[in-house]
Coordinates of C-alpha atoms and ligand atoms in Angstrom, one line a residue:
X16 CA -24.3 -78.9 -77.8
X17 CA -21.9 -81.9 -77.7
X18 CA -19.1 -79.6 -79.4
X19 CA -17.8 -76.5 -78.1
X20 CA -16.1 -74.4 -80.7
X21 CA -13.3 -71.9 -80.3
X22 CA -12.6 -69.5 -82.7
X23 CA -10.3 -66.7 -83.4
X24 CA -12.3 -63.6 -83.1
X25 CA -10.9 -60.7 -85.1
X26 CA -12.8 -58.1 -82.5
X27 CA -10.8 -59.1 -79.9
X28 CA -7.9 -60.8 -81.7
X29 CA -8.0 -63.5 -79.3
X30 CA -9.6 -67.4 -79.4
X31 CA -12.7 -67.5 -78.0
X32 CA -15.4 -70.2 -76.8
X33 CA -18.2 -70.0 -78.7
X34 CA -21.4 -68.7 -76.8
X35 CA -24.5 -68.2 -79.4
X36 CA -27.1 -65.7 -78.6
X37 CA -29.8 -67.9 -78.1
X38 CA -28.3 -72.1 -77.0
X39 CA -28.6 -74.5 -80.0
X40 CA -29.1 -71.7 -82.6
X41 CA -26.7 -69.9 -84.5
X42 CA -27.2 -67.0 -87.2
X43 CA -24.5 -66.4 -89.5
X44 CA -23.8 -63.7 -92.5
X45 CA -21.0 -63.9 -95.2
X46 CA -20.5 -60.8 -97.2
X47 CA -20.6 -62.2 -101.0
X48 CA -19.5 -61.2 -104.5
X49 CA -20.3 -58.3 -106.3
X50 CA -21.5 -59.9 -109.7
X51 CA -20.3 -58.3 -112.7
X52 CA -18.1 -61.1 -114.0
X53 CA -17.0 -64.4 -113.4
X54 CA -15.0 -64.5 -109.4
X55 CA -11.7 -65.3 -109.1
X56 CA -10.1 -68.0 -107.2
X57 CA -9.8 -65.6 -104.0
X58 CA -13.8 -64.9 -104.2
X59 CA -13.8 -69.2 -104.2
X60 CA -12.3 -69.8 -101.2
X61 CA -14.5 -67.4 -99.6
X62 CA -17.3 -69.2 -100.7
X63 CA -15.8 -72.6 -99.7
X64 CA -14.8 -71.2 -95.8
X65 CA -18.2 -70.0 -95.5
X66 CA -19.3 -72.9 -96.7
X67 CA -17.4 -75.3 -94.4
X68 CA -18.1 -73.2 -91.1
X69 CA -21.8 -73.5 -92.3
X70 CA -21.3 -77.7 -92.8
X71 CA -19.2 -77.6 -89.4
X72 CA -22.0 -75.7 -87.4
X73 CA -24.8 -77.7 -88.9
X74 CA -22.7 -81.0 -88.1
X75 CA -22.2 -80.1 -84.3
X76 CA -26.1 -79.7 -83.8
X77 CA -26.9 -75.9 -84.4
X78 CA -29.8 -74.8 -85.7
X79 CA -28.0 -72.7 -88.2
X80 CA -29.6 -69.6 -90.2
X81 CA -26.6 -68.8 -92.7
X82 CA -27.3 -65.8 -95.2
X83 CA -25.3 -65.0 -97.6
X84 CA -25.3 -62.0 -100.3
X85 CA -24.9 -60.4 -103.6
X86 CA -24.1 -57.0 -104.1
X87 CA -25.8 -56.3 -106.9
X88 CA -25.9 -52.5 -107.5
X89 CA -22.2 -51.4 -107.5
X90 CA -20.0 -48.9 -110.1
X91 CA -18.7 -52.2 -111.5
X92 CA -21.7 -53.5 -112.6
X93 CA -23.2 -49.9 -113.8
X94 CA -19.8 -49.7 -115.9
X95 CA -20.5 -53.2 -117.5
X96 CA -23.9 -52.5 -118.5
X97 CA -23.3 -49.4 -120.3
X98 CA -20.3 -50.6 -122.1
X99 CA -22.1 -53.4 -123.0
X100 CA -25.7 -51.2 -123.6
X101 CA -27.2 -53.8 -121.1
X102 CA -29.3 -52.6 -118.0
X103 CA -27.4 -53.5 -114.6
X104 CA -30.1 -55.9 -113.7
X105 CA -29.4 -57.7 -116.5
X106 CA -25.7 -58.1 -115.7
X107 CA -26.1 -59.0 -112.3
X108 CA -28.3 -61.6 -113.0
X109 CA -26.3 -62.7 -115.6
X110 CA -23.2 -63.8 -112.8
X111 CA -25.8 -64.4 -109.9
X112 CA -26.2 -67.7 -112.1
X113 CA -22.5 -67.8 -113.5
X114 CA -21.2 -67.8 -109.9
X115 CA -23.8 -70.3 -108.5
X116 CA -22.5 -72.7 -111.0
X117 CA -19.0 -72.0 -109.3
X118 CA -20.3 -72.5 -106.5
X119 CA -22.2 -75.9 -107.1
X120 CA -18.8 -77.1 -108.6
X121 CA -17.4 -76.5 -105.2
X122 CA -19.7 -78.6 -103.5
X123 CA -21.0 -75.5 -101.9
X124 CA -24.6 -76.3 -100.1
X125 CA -27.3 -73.8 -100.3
X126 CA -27.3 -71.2 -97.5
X127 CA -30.3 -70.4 -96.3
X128 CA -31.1 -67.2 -97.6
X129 CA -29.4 -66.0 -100.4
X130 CA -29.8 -61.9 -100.3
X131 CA -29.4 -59.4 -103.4
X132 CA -28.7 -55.9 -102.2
X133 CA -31.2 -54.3 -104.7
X134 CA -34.6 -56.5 -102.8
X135 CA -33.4 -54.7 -99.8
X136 CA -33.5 -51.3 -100.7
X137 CA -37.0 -50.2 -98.4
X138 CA -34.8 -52.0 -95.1
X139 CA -31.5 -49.9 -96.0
X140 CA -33.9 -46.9 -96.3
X141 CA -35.7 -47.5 -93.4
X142 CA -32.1 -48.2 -91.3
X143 CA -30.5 -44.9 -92.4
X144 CA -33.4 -42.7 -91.6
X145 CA -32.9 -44.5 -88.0
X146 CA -29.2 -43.4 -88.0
X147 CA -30.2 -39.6 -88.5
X148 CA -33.1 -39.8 -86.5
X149 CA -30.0 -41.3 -83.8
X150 CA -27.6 -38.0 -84.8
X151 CA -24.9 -39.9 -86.4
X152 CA -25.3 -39.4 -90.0
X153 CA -26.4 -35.8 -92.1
X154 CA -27.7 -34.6 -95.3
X155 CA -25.3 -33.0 -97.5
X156 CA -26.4 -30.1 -99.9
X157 CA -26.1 -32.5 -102.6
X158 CA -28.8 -34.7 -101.3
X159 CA -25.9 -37.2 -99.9
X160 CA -26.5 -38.8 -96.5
X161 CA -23.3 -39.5 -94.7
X162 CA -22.4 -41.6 -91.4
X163 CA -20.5 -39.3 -89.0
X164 CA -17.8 -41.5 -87.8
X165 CA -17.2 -38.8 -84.9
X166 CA -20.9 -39.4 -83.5
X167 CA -20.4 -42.8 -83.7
X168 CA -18.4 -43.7 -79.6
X169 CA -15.9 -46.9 -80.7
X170 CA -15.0 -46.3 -84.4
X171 CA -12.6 -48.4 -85.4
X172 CA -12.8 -51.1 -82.8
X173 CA -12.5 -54.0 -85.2
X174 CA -9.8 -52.8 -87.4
X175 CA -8.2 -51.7 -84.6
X176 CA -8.0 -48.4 -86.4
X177 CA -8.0 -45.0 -83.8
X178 CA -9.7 -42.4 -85.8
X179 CA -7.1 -39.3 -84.6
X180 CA -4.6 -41.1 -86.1
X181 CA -6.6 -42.1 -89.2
X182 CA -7.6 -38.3 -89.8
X183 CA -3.9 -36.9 -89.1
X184 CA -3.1 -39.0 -92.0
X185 CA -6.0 -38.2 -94.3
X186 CA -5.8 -35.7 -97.4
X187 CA -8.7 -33.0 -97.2
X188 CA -10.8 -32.6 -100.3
X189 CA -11.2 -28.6 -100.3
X190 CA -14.7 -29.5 -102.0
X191 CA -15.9 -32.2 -99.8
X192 CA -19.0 -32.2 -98.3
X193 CA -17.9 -34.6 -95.5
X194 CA -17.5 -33.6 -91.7
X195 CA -15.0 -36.0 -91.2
X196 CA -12.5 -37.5 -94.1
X197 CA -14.1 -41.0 -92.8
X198 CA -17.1 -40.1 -93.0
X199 CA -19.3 -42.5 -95.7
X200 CA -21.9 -42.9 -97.8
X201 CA -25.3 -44.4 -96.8
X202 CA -27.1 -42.8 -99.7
X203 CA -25.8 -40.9 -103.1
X204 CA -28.0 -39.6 -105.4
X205 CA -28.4 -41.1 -108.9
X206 CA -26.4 -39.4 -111.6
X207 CA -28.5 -39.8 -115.3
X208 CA -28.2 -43.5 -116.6
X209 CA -27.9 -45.4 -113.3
X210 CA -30.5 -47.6 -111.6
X211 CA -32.2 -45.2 -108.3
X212 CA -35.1 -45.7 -106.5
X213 CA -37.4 -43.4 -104.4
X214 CA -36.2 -41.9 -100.8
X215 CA -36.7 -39.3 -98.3
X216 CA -33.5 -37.6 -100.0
X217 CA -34.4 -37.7 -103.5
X218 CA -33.7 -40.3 -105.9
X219 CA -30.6 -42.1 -105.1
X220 CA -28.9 -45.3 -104.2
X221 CA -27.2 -47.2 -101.3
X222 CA -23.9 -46.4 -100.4
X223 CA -21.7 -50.1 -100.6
X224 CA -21.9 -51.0 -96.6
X225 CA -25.2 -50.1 -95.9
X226 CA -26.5 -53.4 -98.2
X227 CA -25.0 -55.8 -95.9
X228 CA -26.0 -54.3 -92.3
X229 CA -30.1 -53.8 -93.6
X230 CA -30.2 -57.9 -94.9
X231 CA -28.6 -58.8 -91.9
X232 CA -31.3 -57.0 -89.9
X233 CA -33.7 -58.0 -92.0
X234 CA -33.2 -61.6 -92.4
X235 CA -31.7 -62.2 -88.3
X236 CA -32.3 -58.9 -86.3
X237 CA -29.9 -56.5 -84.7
X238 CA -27.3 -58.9 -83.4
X239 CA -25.9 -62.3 -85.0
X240 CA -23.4 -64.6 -84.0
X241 CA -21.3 -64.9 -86.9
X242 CA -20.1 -62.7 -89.2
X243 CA -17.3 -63.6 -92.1
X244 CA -15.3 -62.6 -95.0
X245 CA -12.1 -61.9 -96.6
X246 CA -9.9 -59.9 -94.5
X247 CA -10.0 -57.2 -97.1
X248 CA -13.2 -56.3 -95.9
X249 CA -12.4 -55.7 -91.9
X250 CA -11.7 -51.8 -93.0
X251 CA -13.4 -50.1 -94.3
X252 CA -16.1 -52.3 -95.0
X253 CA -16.9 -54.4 -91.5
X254 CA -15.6 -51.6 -89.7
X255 CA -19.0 -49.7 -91.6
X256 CA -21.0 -51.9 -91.0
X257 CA -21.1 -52.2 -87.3
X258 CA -21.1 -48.0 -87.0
X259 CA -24.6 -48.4 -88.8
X260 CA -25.7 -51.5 -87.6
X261 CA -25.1 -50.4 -84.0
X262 CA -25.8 -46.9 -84.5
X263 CA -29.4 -47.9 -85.7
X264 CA -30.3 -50.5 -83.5
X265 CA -28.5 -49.5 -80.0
X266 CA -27.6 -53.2 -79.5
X267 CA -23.9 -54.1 -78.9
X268 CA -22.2 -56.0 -80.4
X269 CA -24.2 -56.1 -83.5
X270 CA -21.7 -59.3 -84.1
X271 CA -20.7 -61.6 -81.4
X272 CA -17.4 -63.3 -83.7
X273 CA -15.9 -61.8 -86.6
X274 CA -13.9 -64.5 -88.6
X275 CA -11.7 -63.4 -91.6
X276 CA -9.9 -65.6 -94.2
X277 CA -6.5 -64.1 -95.4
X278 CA -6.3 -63.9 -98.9
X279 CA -4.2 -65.8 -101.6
X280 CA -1.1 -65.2 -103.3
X281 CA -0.1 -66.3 -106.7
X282 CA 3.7 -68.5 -106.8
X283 CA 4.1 -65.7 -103.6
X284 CA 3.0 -62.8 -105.1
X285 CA 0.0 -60.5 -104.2
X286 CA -2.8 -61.9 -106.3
X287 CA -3.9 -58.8 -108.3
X288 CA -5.3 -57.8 -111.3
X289 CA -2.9 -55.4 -112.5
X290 CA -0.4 -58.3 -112.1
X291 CA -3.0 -60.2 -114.7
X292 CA -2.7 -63.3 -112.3
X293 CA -5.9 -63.6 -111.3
X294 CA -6.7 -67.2 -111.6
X295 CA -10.6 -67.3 -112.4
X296 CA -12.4 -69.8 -110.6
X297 CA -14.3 -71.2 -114.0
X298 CA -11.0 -71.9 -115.3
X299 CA -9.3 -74.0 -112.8
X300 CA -12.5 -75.6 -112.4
X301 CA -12.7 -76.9 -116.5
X302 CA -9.6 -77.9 -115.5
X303 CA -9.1 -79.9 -112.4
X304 CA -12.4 -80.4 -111.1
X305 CA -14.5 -78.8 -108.3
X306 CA -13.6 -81.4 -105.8
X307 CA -9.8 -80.6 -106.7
X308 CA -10.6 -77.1 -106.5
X309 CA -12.0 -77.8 -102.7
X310 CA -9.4 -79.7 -101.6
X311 CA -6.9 -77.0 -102.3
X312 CA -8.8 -74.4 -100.6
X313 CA -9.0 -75.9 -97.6
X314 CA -5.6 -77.0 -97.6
X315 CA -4.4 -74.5 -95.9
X316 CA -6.2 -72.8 -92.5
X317 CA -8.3 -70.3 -93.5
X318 CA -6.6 -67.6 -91.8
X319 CA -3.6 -67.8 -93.5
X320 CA -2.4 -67.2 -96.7
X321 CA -2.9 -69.5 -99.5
X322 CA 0.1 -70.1 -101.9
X323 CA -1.2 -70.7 -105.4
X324 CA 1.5 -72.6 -106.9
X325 CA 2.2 -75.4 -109.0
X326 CA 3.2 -77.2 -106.2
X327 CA -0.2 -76.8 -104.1
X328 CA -1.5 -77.9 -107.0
X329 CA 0.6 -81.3 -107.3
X330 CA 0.1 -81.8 -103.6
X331 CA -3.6 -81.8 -103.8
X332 CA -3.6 -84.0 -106.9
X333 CA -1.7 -86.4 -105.0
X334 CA -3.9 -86.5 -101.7
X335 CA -6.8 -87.0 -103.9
X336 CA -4.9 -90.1 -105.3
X337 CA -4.2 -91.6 -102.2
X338 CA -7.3 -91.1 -100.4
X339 CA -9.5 -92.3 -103.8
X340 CA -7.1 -95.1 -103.7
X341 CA -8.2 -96.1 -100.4
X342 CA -11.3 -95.6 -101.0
X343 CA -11.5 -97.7 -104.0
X344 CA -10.0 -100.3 -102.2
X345 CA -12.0 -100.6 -99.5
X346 CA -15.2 -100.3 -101.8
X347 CA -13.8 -103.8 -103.6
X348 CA -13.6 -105.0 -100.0
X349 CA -16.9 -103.8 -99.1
X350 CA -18.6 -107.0 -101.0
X351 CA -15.8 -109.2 -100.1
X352 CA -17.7 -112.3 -98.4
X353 CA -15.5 -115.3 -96.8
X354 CA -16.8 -117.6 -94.3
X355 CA -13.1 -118.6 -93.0
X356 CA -13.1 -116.3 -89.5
X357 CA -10.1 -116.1 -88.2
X358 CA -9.6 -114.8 -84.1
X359 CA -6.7 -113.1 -85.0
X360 CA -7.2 -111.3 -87.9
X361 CA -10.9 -110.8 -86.5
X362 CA -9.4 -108.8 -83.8
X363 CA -7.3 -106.9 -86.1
X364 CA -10.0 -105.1 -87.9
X365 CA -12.4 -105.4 -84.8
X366 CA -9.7 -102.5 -83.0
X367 CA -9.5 -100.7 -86.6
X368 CA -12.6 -100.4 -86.3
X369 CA -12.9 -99.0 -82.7
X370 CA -10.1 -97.1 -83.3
X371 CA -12.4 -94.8 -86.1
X372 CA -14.6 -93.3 -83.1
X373 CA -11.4 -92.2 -81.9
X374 CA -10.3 -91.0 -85.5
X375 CA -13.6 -89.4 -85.4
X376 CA -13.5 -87.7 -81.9
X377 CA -10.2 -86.4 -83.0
X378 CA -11.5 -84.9 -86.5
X379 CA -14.4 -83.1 -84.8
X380 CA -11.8 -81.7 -82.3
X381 CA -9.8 -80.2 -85.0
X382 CA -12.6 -78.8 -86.7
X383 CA -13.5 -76.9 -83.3
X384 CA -10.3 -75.8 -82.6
X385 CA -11.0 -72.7 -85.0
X386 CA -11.6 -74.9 -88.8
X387 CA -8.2 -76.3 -88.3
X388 CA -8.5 -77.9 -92.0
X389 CA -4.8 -78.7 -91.8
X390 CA -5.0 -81.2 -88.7
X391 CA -8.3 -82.7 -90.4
X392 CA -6.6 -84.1 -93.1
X393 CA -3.4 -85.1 -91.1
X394 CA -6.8 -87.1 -88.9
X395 CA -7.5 -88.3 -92.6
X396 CA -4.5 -89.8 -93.9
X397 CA -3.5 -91.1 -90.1
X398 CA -6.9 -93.6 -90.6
X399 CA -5.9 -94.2 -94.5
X400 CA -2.3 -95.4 -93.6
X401 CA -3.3 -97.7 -91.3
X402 CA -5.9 -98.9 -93.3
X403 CA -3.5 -99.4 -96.2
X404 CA -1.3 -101.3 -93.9
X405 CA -3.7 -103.3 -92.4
X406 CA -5.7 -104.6 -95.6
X407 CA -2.3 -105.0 -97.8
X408 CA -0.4 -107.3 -94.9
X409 CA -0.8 -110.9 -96.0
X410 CA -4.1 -112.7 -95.4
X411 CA -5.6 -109.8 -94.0
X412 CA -8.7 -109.8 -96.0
X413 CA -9.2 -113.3 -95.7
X414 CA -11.7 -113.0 -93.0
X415 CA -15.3 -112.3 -92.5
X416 CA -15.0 -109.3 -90.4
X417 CA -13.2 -107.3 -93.7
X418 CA -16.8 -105.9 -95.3
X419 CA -17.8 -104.5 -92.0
X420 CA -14.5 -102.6 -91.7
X421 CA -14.3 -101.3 -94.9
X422 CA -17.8 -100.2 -94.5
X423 CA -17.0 -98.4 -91.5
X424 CA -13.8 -96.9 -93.1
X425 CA -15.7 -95.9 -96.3
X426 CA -18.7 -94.0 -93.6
X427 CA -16.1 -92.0 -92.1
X428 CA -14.6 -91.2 -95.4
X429 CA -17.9 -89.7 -96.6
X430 CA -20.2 -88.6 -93.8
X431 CA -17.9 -87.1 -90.8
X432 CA -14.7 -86.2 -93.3
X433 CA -17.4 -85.7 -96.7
X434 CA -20.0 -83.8 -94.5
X435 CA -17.8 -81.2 -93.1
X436 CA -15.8 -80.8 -95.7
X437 CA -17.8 -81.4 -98.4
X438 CA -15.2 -83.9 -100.1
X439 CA -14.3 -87.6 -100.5
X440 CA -17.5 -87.8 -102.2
X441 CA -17.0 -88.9 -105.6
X442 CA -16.9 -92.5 -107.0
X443 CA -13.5 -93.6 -107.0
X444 CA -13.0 -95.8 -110.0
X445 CA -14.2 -92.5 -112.4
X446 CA -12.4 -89.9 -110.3
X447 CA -9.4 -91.5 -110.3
X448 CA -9.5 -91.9 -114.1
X449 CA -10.3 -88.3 -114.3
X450 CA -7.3 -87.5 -111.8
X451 CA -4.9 -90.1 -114.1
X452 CA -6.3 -87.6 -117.0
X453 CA -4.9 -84.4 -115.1
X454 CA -1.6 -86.4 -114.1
X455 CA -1.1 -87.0 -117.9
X456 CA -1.8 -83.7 -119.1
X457 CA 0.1 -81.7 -116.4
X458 CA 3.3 -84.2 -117.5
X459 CA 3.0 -83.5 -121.4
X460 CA 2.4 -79.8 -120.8
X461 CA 4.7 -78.9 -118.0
X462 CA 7.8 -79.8 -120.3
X463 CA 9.2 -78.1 -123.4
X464 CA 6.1 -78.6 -125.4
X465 CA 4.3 -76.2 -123.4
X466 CA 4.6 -73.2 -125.6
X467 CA 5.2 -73.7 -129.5
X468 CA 7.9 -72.1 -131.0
X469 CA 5.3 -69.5 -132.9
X470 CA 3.9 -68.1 -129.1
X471 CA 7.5 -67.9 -128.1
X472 CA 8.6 -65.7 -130.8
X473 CA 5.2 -63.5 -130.7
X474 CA 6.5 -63.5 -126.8
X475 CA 9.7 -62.6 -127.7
X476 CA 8.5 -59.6 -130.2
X477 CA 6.3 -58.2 -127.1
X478 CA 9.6 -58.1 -125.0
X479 CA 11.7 -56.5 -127.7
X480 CA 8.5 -54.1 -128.1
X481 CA 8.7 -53.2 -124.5
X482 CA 12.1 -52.9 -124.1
X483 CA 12.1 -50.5 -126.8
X484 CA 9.2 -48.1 -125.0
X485 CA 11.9 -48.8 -121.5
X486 CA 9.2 -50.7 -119.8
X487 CA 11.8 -53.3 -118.7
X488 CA 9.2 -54.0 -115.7
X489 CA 6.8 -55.5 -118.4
X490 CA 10.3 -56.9 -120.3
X491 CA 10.9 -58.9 -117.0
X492 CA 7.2 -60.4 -116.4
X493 CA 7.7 -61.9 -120.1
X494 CA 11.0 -63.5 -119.9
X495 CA 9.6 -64.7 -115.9
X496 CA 6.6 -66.2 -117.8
X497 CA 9.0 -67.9 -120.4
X498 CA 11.1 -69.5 -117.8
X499 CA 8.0 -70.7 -115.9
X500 CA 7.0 -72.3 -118.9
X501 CA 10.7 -74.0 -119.1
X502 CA 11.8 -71.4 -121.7
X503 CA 15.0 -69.2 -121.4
X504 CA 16.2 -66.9 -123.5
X505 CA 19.2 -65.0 -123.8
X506 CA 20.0 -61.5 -125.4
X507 CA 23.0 -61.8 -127.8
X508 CA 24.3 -59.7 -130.8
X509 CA 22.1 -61.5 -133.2
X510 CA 18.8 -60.5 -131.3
X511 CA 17.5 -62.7 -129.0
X512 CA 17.8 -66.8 -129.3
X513 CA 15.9 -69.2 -126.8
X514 CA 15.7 -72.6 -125.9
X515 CA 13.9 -75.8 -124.0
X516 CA 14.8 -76.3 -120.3
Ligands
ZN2 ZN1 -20.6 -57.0 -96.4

């Protein structure tokens, strides 16, 4: 391997040099959506960091086996269906295709096994009969099988979680069948209307954790490399995971590194849905484009938190611009042919030109150095600059030597920045037109004329209406979403008057 990767290990909490299991290979698992609607723009970028570690890895020479999965047996989905008098099948496959076209706007390449939960049901069976063969999960009366966290040497080594403080803290359910408050499920039985299939405990389902550690041992055996997802997930979920991966299998670690993304927040607050922020993915998409979408996502390292805002927003929008610029530029220059060499402006572009393996060398550091996104783009818009500067200083392109550095600049532009981070791709005369499109709309609607008068006052009503029922926290998100939209209002003894800002 010409590349050695570090990466922040959540196990350990420290950076660490990437050893594989087996040299040159690499096995990697990404816990995916639960599909029972379209994801939001949080369940996007966990698509999108998989997705680049997956381009990265592949890029530096491993032999990479990346699964990825859907949950697709899960309360949510049961709920759906019966509102909707659908079976769960059908809504799950319903937004297994929903989400791939997500995906696919994302640039997202295929992984190499896609998993559902419910095609894996004999494997989960089969690993928790292991685990109470082992001694470290029971049979309730109710035909429940639980995992005993207390059997289980090293619960909570990933979370960082010590499991005397985690029961001190715990309420006890007087009718809970569970040893230990921590204690979860591996198997429920089916209550009347819900999918269940056949085990040694009756007819039933998997518990939520079990899904992920039986594909993974299915699909890549009892220890894998890498292991990622939001950072949501590290407890309970992970933390699960490796009690019943190990506990089954007897090899540790069942995961060598454990990356987490953080999650995003919406103009700083804690994207939620009872805030009703929760941008879905589909829409931003319609709207700005999956490359746009990408380029956001990645704008920020993937351990830390991603502000959506406005303003990310307008800064991706005008990165695009520049680099499609560039890249527009230096396709005109591309087919520029003049038989008038000059030696000085020959050796101009001839050390631009050397200087890309060094533009290159330091791109493929940055991406080692734990996905540092960030730095790659600061690698980007170093080589851009000084591409600008060259090609728009008098007489530069005057001389044969031109095509063959644009050519070199556009290669870098697409395969070692477009292959890793699976942008820059697009042809630049329609993408900047489309990106001119966005420019224009965001102008006319970011002004007064962003609400008409009629939403205002039905806006207005609803605030009167919960001021009325004292629900001034709902008062207070209306007039905030007013302002936002350059509306103010003001309380007076004629009722309430607004105006433009
Ligand atoms: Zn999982």
């Amino acid at each position: 391997m010409n590349q050695t990767f570090w990466l922040t290990n959540s196990l350990s909490g420290k950076k660490e040099k990437l050893e594989t299991i087996e040299p040159g290979k690499l096995t990697m698992y990404s816990c995916g959506p639960t599909v029972y609607g379209l994801i939001h723009i949080g369940n996007l970028r966990s698509g999108v960091v998989s997705d680049l570690f997956y381009r990265a890895f592949q890029k530096a020479g491993y032999e990479v086996t990346y699964v990825r999965n859907y949950t697709d047996v899960d309360d949510k989905i049961i709920n759906k269906a019966n509102e909707e008098g659908r079976s769960s099948e059908e809504v799950a496959a319903e937004f297994v295709i929903e989400v791939e076209k997500d995906y696919q706007s994302a640039h997202m390449l295929e992984p190499t096994l896609k998993t559902k939960a419910t095609e894996y049901i004999q494997p989960m069976i089969r690993m928790i009969e292991s685990i109470i063969k082992e001694g470290k999960a029971y049979v309730t009366e109710t035909g429940e099988v639980l995992f005993s966290v207390e059997d289980f040497q090293g619960y909570g080594k990933l979370s960082g979680k010590n499991l005397e403080e985690l029961e001190a803290g715990a309420r006890v359910e007087v009718s809970d069948q569970k040893r230990s408050p921590f204690d979860f499920t591996l198997w429920k039985p089916a209550k009347p209307g819900e999918p269940s299939w056949d085990s040694p405990w009756g007819k039933g389902r998997p518990g939520w954790h079990i899904e992920c550690s039986a594909m993974i041992h299915e699909a890549m055996g009892p220890q894998i490399d890498i292991h990622h997802g939001g950072e949501d997930l590290v407890f309970p979920h992970h933390e699960n995971e490796i009690a019943q991966s190990e506990a089954a299998c007897g090899k540790s670690p069942f995961v060598k590194v454990w990356l987490h993304h953080a999650f995003l927040t919406f103009n700083q607050t804690k994207m939620s849905k009872s805030l009703g922020n929760v941008f879905n993915a589909r829409t931003f998409i319609e709207q700005y484009g999956g490359e746009l979408a990408r380029w956001m996502l990645l704008s920020v390292h993937y351990r830390k938190i991603l502000d959506f805002s406005e303003e990310t927003i307008d800064h991706s929008l005008s990165a695009l611009e520049r680099l499609y610029e560039a890249k527009l530029r230096a396709t005109q220059l591309k087919e520029r042919r003049t038989l008038r060499p000059d030696p000085v402006k020959e050796s101009v572009w001839g050390e631009f030109v050397s200087q890309i393996e060094n533009y290159k060398k330091e791109l493929n550091e940055a991406i080692s150095q734990d996905f540092n996104t960030p730095e790659v783009f600061s690698v980007l818009f170093r080589l851009v600059r000084e591409f600008n500067r060259i090609q728009s200083t008098e007489g530069m392109i005057d001389t044969p030597s031109v095509s063959l550095a644009a050519e070199c600049f556009l290669n870098f532009i697409e395969k070692d920045f477009g292959e890793i981070m699976g942008l820059g791709g697009e042809e630049p005369r329609a993408y900047l037109k489309f990106l001119g499109e966005i420019r224009s709309k965001r102008m006319s609607t970011s002004g007064a004329e962003s609400l008409s008068s009629d939403e205002i006052e039905v806006l207005i009503q609803e605030r009167k209406d919960a001021r009325a029922s004292k629900d001034y926290a709902k008062a207070d998100e209306i007039r905030n979403h007013l302002l936002e939209r350059g509306v103010e209002i003001k309380d007076g003894p004629q009722g309430t008057t607004w105006k433009y800002v």
